[in-house]
């Protein structure tokens, strides 16, 4: 009996105190290495050109959904107190939960369409790599477990802020306190572990497109010109003449 | 750049030269950075001129210029699915033939055939379209009649254009116009596209491109293409490795009809915004206004202060393009109403407009001093829509001048026309004898050196000249080499 708990402890330690670091450091190192050494491979790898009908019904709901959800997780992580405060009113709690759930459904529907598209369209198949299937499977698992958690262990926005957020912060402080997660139901654990796998595989897959979302566009001037000549050098003769 | 359409013989040599050098890689098979269209016709991609469909170019909104396809606000919401991106079927599905079947087929009573297979999926396909499917007006009931420019014509004129015994067409070779106000550059969310300061070539930085495909949608000429294999967009690079070494781009160099001219134009970049916003009917003149006189001392001084090399200024002074566009005013920009200010100018074709066929011989219609252009075989409105933003007087001016010069040269060489008559025509067409001779020479007797006046390369400055293009044939990238791998 005692031995059993021991093994379980090791398991927990591995999944919740070792894996996150492996994932995070791989993510950081490989992403930077890939950006600086193989920058050419950063692309959205769009396949809209090859299949433009199901595309809309897959990519659009998926992205709007997942961005909403990610933003929600981020809020729970960064400002847990405010989230808890917000949730103290049942109506507001319901608004938050329902929004999140709709986001999840959008994501799922989009993802299912993406998968179907890649299964049935002969042209989309051509640009579907093993890595794509790995990413899509984990995402499907991630969203599936997420939705189940929302159904069976409801009010996640509150308990996430209360017990998962401290766990994440303990990870970031390099003193992982897995006591927060070990008592969690299996579904939640699976959801967390699969998230670590996503982060781990992230830099090796097309997911890197998330990191190169265009931001300066909104502020830059429309036209861009690059010079290879040293224009000052060309100007210099005139410059000297003026000085004389 | 100037393309003289009267000289184009529609041989597609230019397209093949380009394809062999740049777009024979996986993912680029469908691209034709240089393509030759038959007009009237729907072109490549199909009906590219129809901006209600493709939403390319600029439009004026509340007095300000904005991209039709996207904008700063809209780009964010459309990143996941680009609503105006053309798909493969708007171009065509590239194919090859299963030639090995010709050799490997078992012996039998039938002749073995090489079946077409898609270069995208590798599966057998039934070919339904190609990049020049309507070449020489083939299938014109389907293609020519759907030409977007025909909207400028009345039903009678349309019937007249397609009546079989009067059938008329000309070729329209197209490359990227390396515009002054490029919609592609302005649309790119990642800032991957840029115009080179030295020579104006518009390029896509392959390392910065993230495959959002905004440029593909924004270019009204559909001259930016998406490489489905690398996940990056690509476009005509005006063979910059060749230009940098003083050679003409491959399509220019190989042009059989010698229709292509390349030279330096100096322009006032500060005025681009204002000029691109002028009303449609002023655009052709405004665009010309932007191009400045390279012999004007004030201009030379300003150019030097802006970091233009002296030999570039000297090339500008000898530029054949400057003569065609600014001095003689006989080269016009294509569809300037898209407001990208294209830097490729066309001398509109005269022959299909002027001659008629009475069943036996082709005649030039020369009753009166000038033929009645409005009754010409190809209605002037058609050319006006293509090259004058609907301002037919611009095209009429060019045709008159060309007509006068031909008459004048006929008076000189054949002598069956009174010289007085010819000179009268020249005067009417706003042309002097000296100008007529110059135009005639640069049109008909031009050498390589006359057609291409490319400033010598500044080896010490050019960074792209370190690589041998052939070394990278059929692989990806020029200057750096990185394998295309999708995912893991
Ligand atoms: C932050 C902003 C994001 C932008 C601008 C963005 C943009 C894009 C684009 C343009 C595509 C290509 C669509 C096409 O085929 O045309 C794409 C695909 C994809 N994105 Fe995103 N994305 C973002 C965030 C995310 C996030 C957070 C995830 C998930 C963690 C994600 C997962 C995916 C996946 C899995 C695909 C491939 C879909 C397929 O298999 O066709 N994206 N994204
Ligand atoms: S034609 Fe003009 S807008 Fe189109 S790709 Fe070339 S430079 Fe850009
Ligand atoms: S090579 Fe010259 S003549 Fe031949 S199609 Fe091209 S532009 Fe026309």
mmCIF file of C-alpha atoms in Angstrom, chain A residues 33-160:
data_model
loop_
_atom_site.group_PDB
_atom_site.id
_atom_site.type_symbol
_atom_site.label_atom_id
_atom_site.label_comp_id
_atom_site.label_asym_id
_atom_site.label_seq_id
_atom_site.Cartn_x
_atom_site.Cartn_y
_atom_site.Cartn_z
ATOM 1 C CA UNK A 33 16.784 28.592 -32.125
ATOM 2 C CA UNK A 34 14.205 28.063 -34.840
ATOM 3 C CA UNK A 35 13.479 31.758 -35.133
ATOM 4 C CA UNK A 36 17.090 32.796 -35.446
ATOM 5 C CA UNK A 37 18.476 29.871 -37.424
ATOM 6 C CA UNK A 38 15.523 28.644 -39.445
ATOM 7 C CA UNK A 39 13.345 31.713 -39.616
ATOM 8 C CA UNK A 40 12.141 30.719 -43.047
ATOM 9 C CA UNK A 41 10.016 27.962 -41.518
ATOM 10 C CA UNK A 42 7.834 30.384 -39.557
ATOM 11 C CA UNK A 43 4.602 30.472 -41.493
ATOM 12 C CA UNK A 44 0.898 29.977 -40.991
ATOM 13 C CA UNK A 45 1.243 27.211 -43.622
ATOM 14 C CA UNK A 46 -2.143 28.191 -44.928
ATOM 15 C CA UNK A 47 -3.962 25.703 -47.096
ATOM 16 C CA UNK A 48 -6.849 27.984 -47.967
ATOM 17 C CA UNK A 49 -5.430 28.243 -51.472
ATOM 18 C CA UNK A 50 -6.026 24.556 -52.061
ATOM 19 C CA UNK A 51 -9.410 24.180 -50.391
ATOM 20 C CA UNK A 52 -11.541 27.227 -49.820
ATOM 21 C CA UNK A 53 -14.989 25.951 -48.850
ATOM 22 C CA UNK A 54 -14.838 23.958 -45.617
ATOM 23 C CA UNK A 55 -11.878 26.154 -44.697
ATOM 24 C CA UNK A 56 -14.039 29.012 -43.442
ATOM 25 C CA UNK A 57 -16.183 26.750 -41.235
ATOM 26 C CA UNK A 58 -13.128 25.194 -39.681
ATOM 27 C CA UNK A 59 -10.513 27.849 -39.234
ATOM 28 C CA UNK A 60 -12.729 30.765 -38.249
ATOM 29 C CA UNK A 61 -14.755 29.205 -35.391
ATOM 30 C CA UNK A 62 -11.682 27.360 -34.185
ATOM 31 C CA UNK A 63 -9.523 30.457 -33.887
ATOM 32 C CA UNK A 64 -12.189 32.713 -32.409
ATOM 33 C CA UNK A 65 -13.013 29.970 -29.945
ATOM 34 C CA UNK A 66 -9.497 29.096 -28.903
ATOM 35 C CA UNK A 67 -8.417 32.698 -28.560
ATOM 36 C CA UNK A 68 -11.353 33.400 -26.251
ATOM 37 C CA UNK A 69 -10.519 30.369 -24.140
ATOM 38 C CA UNK A 70 -6.806 31.110 -24.000
ATOM 39 C CA UNK A 71 -7.571 34.664 -22.989
ATOM 40 C CA UNK A 72 -9.808 33.319 -20.206
ATOM 41 C CA UNK A 73 -7.067 31.012 -18.913
ATOM 42 C CA UNK A 74 -4.660 33.930 -19.010
ATOM 43 C CA UNK A 75 -6.982 36.071 -16.923
ATOM 44 C CA UNK A 76 -7.363 33.300 -14.343
ATOM 45 C CA UNK A 77 -3.609 33.030 -14.214
ATOM 46 C CA UNK A 78 -2.748 36.729 -14.033
ATOM 47 C CA UNK A 79 -5.582 38.231 -12.036
ATOM 48 C CA UNK A 80 -7.121 35.383 -9.989
ATOM 49 C CA UNK A 81 -8.409 37.720 -7.281
ATOM 50 C CA UNK A 82 -10.371 39.862 -9.685
ATOM 51 C CA UNK A 83 -11.804 36.756 -11.336
ATOM 52 C CA UNK A 84 -12.927 35.396 -7.975
ATOM 53 C CA UNK A 85 -14.407 38.748 -7.088
ATOM 54 C CA UNK A 86 -16.283 38.860 -10.365
ATOM 55 C CA UNK A 87 -17.574 35.343 -9.749
ATOM 56 C CA UNK A 88 -18.910 36.206 -6.278
ATOM 57 C CA UNK A 89 -22.147 37.196 -7.995
ATOM 58 C CA UNK A 90 -23.821 34.035 -9.383
ATOM 59 C CA UNK A 91 -25.153 35.885 -12.415
ATOM 60 C CA UNK A 92 -21.695 37.101 -13.373
ATOM 61 C CA UNK A 93 -20.284 33.642 -12.733
ATOM 62 C CA UNK A 94 -22.841 32.227 -15.130
ATOM 63 C CA UNK A 95 -22.030 34.817 -17.770
ATOM 64 C CA UNK A 96 -18.347 33.935 -17.586
ATOM 65 C CA UNK A 97 -18.916 30.192 -17.608
ATOM 66 C CA UNK A 98 -21.369 30.281 -20.476
ATOM 67 C CA UNK A 99 -19.069 32.495 -22.555
ATOM 68 C CA UNK A 100 -16.215 30.113 -21.953
ATOM 69 C CA UNK A 101 -18.348 27.113 -22.793
ATOM 70 C CA UNK A 102 -19.563 28.661 -26.044
ATOM 71 C CA UNK A 103 -15.942 29.436 -26.859
ATOM 72 C CA UNK A 104 -15.148 25.792 -26.253
ATOM 73 C CA UNK A 105 -17.956 24.614 -28.495
ATOM 74 C CA UNK A 106 -16.792 26.965 -31.254
ATOM 75 C CA UNK A 107 -13.306 25.570 -30.925
ATOM 76 C CA UNK A 108 -14.528 22.012 -31.045
ATOM 77 C CA UNK A 109 -16.788 22.533 -34.042
ATOM 78 C CA UNK A 110 -14.006 24.342 -35.875
ATOM 79 C CA UNK A 111 -11.503 21.672 -35.035
ATOM 80 C CA UNK A 112 -13.798 18.885 -36.166
ATOM 81 C CA UNK A 113 -14.277 20.697 -39.462
ATOM 82 C CA UNK A 114 -10.526 21.130 -39.801
ATOM 83 C CA UNK A 115 -10.022 17.416 -39.254
ATOM 84 C CA UNK A 116 -12.786 16.460 -41.683
ATOM 85 C CA UNK A 117 -11.357 18.835 -44.262
ATOM 86 C CA UNK A 118 -7.955 17.272 -44.026
ATOM 87 C CA UNK A 119 -9.462 13.805 -44.262
ATOM 88 C CA UNK A 120 -11.731 14.282 -47.243
ATOM 89 C CA UNK A 121 -10.211 16.913 -49.498
ATOM 90 C CA UNK A 122 -7.571 15.414 -51.784
ATOM 91 C CA UNK A 123 -5.713 18.705 -52.133
ATOM 92 C CA UNK A 124 -5.720 19.492 -48.435
ATOM 93 C CA UNK A 125 -4.363 15.988 -47.869
ATOM 94 C CA UNK A 126 -1.284 16.829 -49.903
ATOM 95 C CA UNK A 127 -0.221 19.441 -47.387
ATOM 96 C CA UNK A 128 -1.081 17.440 -44.296
ATOM 97 C CA UNK A 129 1.980 16.196 -42.484
ATOM 98 C CA UNK A 130 2.354 13.801 -39.586
ATOM 99 C CA UNK A 131 3.089 16.794 -37.413
ATOM 100 C CA UNK A 132 -0.271 18.244 -38.369
ATOM 101 C CA UNK A 133 -2.027 15.095 -37.230
ATOM 102 C CA UNK A 134 -0.125 15.081 -33.957
ATOM 103 C CA UNK A 135 -1.080 18.701 -33.312
ATOM 104 C CA UNK A 136 -4.688 18.194 -34.298
ATOM 105 C CA UNK A 137 -5.011 15.054 -32.128
ATOM 106 C CA UNK A 138 -3.594 16.714 -29.042
ATOM 107 C CA UNK A 139 -5.743 19.785 -29.631
ATOM 108 C CA UNK A 140 -8.799 17.579 -29.978
ATOM 109 C CA UNK A 141 -7.909 15.804 -26.753
ATOM 110 C CA UNK A 142 -7.240 19.134 -25.075
ATOM 111 C CA UNK A 143 -10.555 20.622 -26.076
ATOM 112 C CA UNK A 144 -12.434 17.403 -25.402
ATOM 113 C CA UNK A 145 -11.102 17.132 -21.854
ATOM 114 C CA UNK A 146 -11.636 20.875 -21.389
ATOM 115 C CA UNK A 147 -15.291 20.629 -22.305
ATOM 116 C CA UNK A 148 -15.809 17.567 -20.126
ATOM 117 C CA UNK A 149 -14.206 19.345 -17.222
ATOM 118 C CA UNK A 150 -16.554 22.250 -17.795
ATOM 119 C CA UNK A 151 -19.528 19.907 -17.702
ATOM 120 C CA UNK A 152 -18.547 17.576 -14.863
ATOM 121 C CA UNK A 153 -16.448 19.821 -12.675
ATOM 122 C CA UNK A 154 -18.251 23.069 -13.266
ATOM 123 C CA UNK A 155 -17.396 26.559 -12.072
ATOM 124 C CA UNK A 156 -13.864 26.071 -13.278
ATOM 125 C CA UNK A 157 -13.307 29.786 -13.488
ATOM 126 C CA UNK A 158 -13.472 29.888 -9.707
ATOM 127 C CA UNK A 159 -11.538 26.802 -8.740
ATOM 128 C CA UNK A 160 -8.953 27.431 -11.444
#
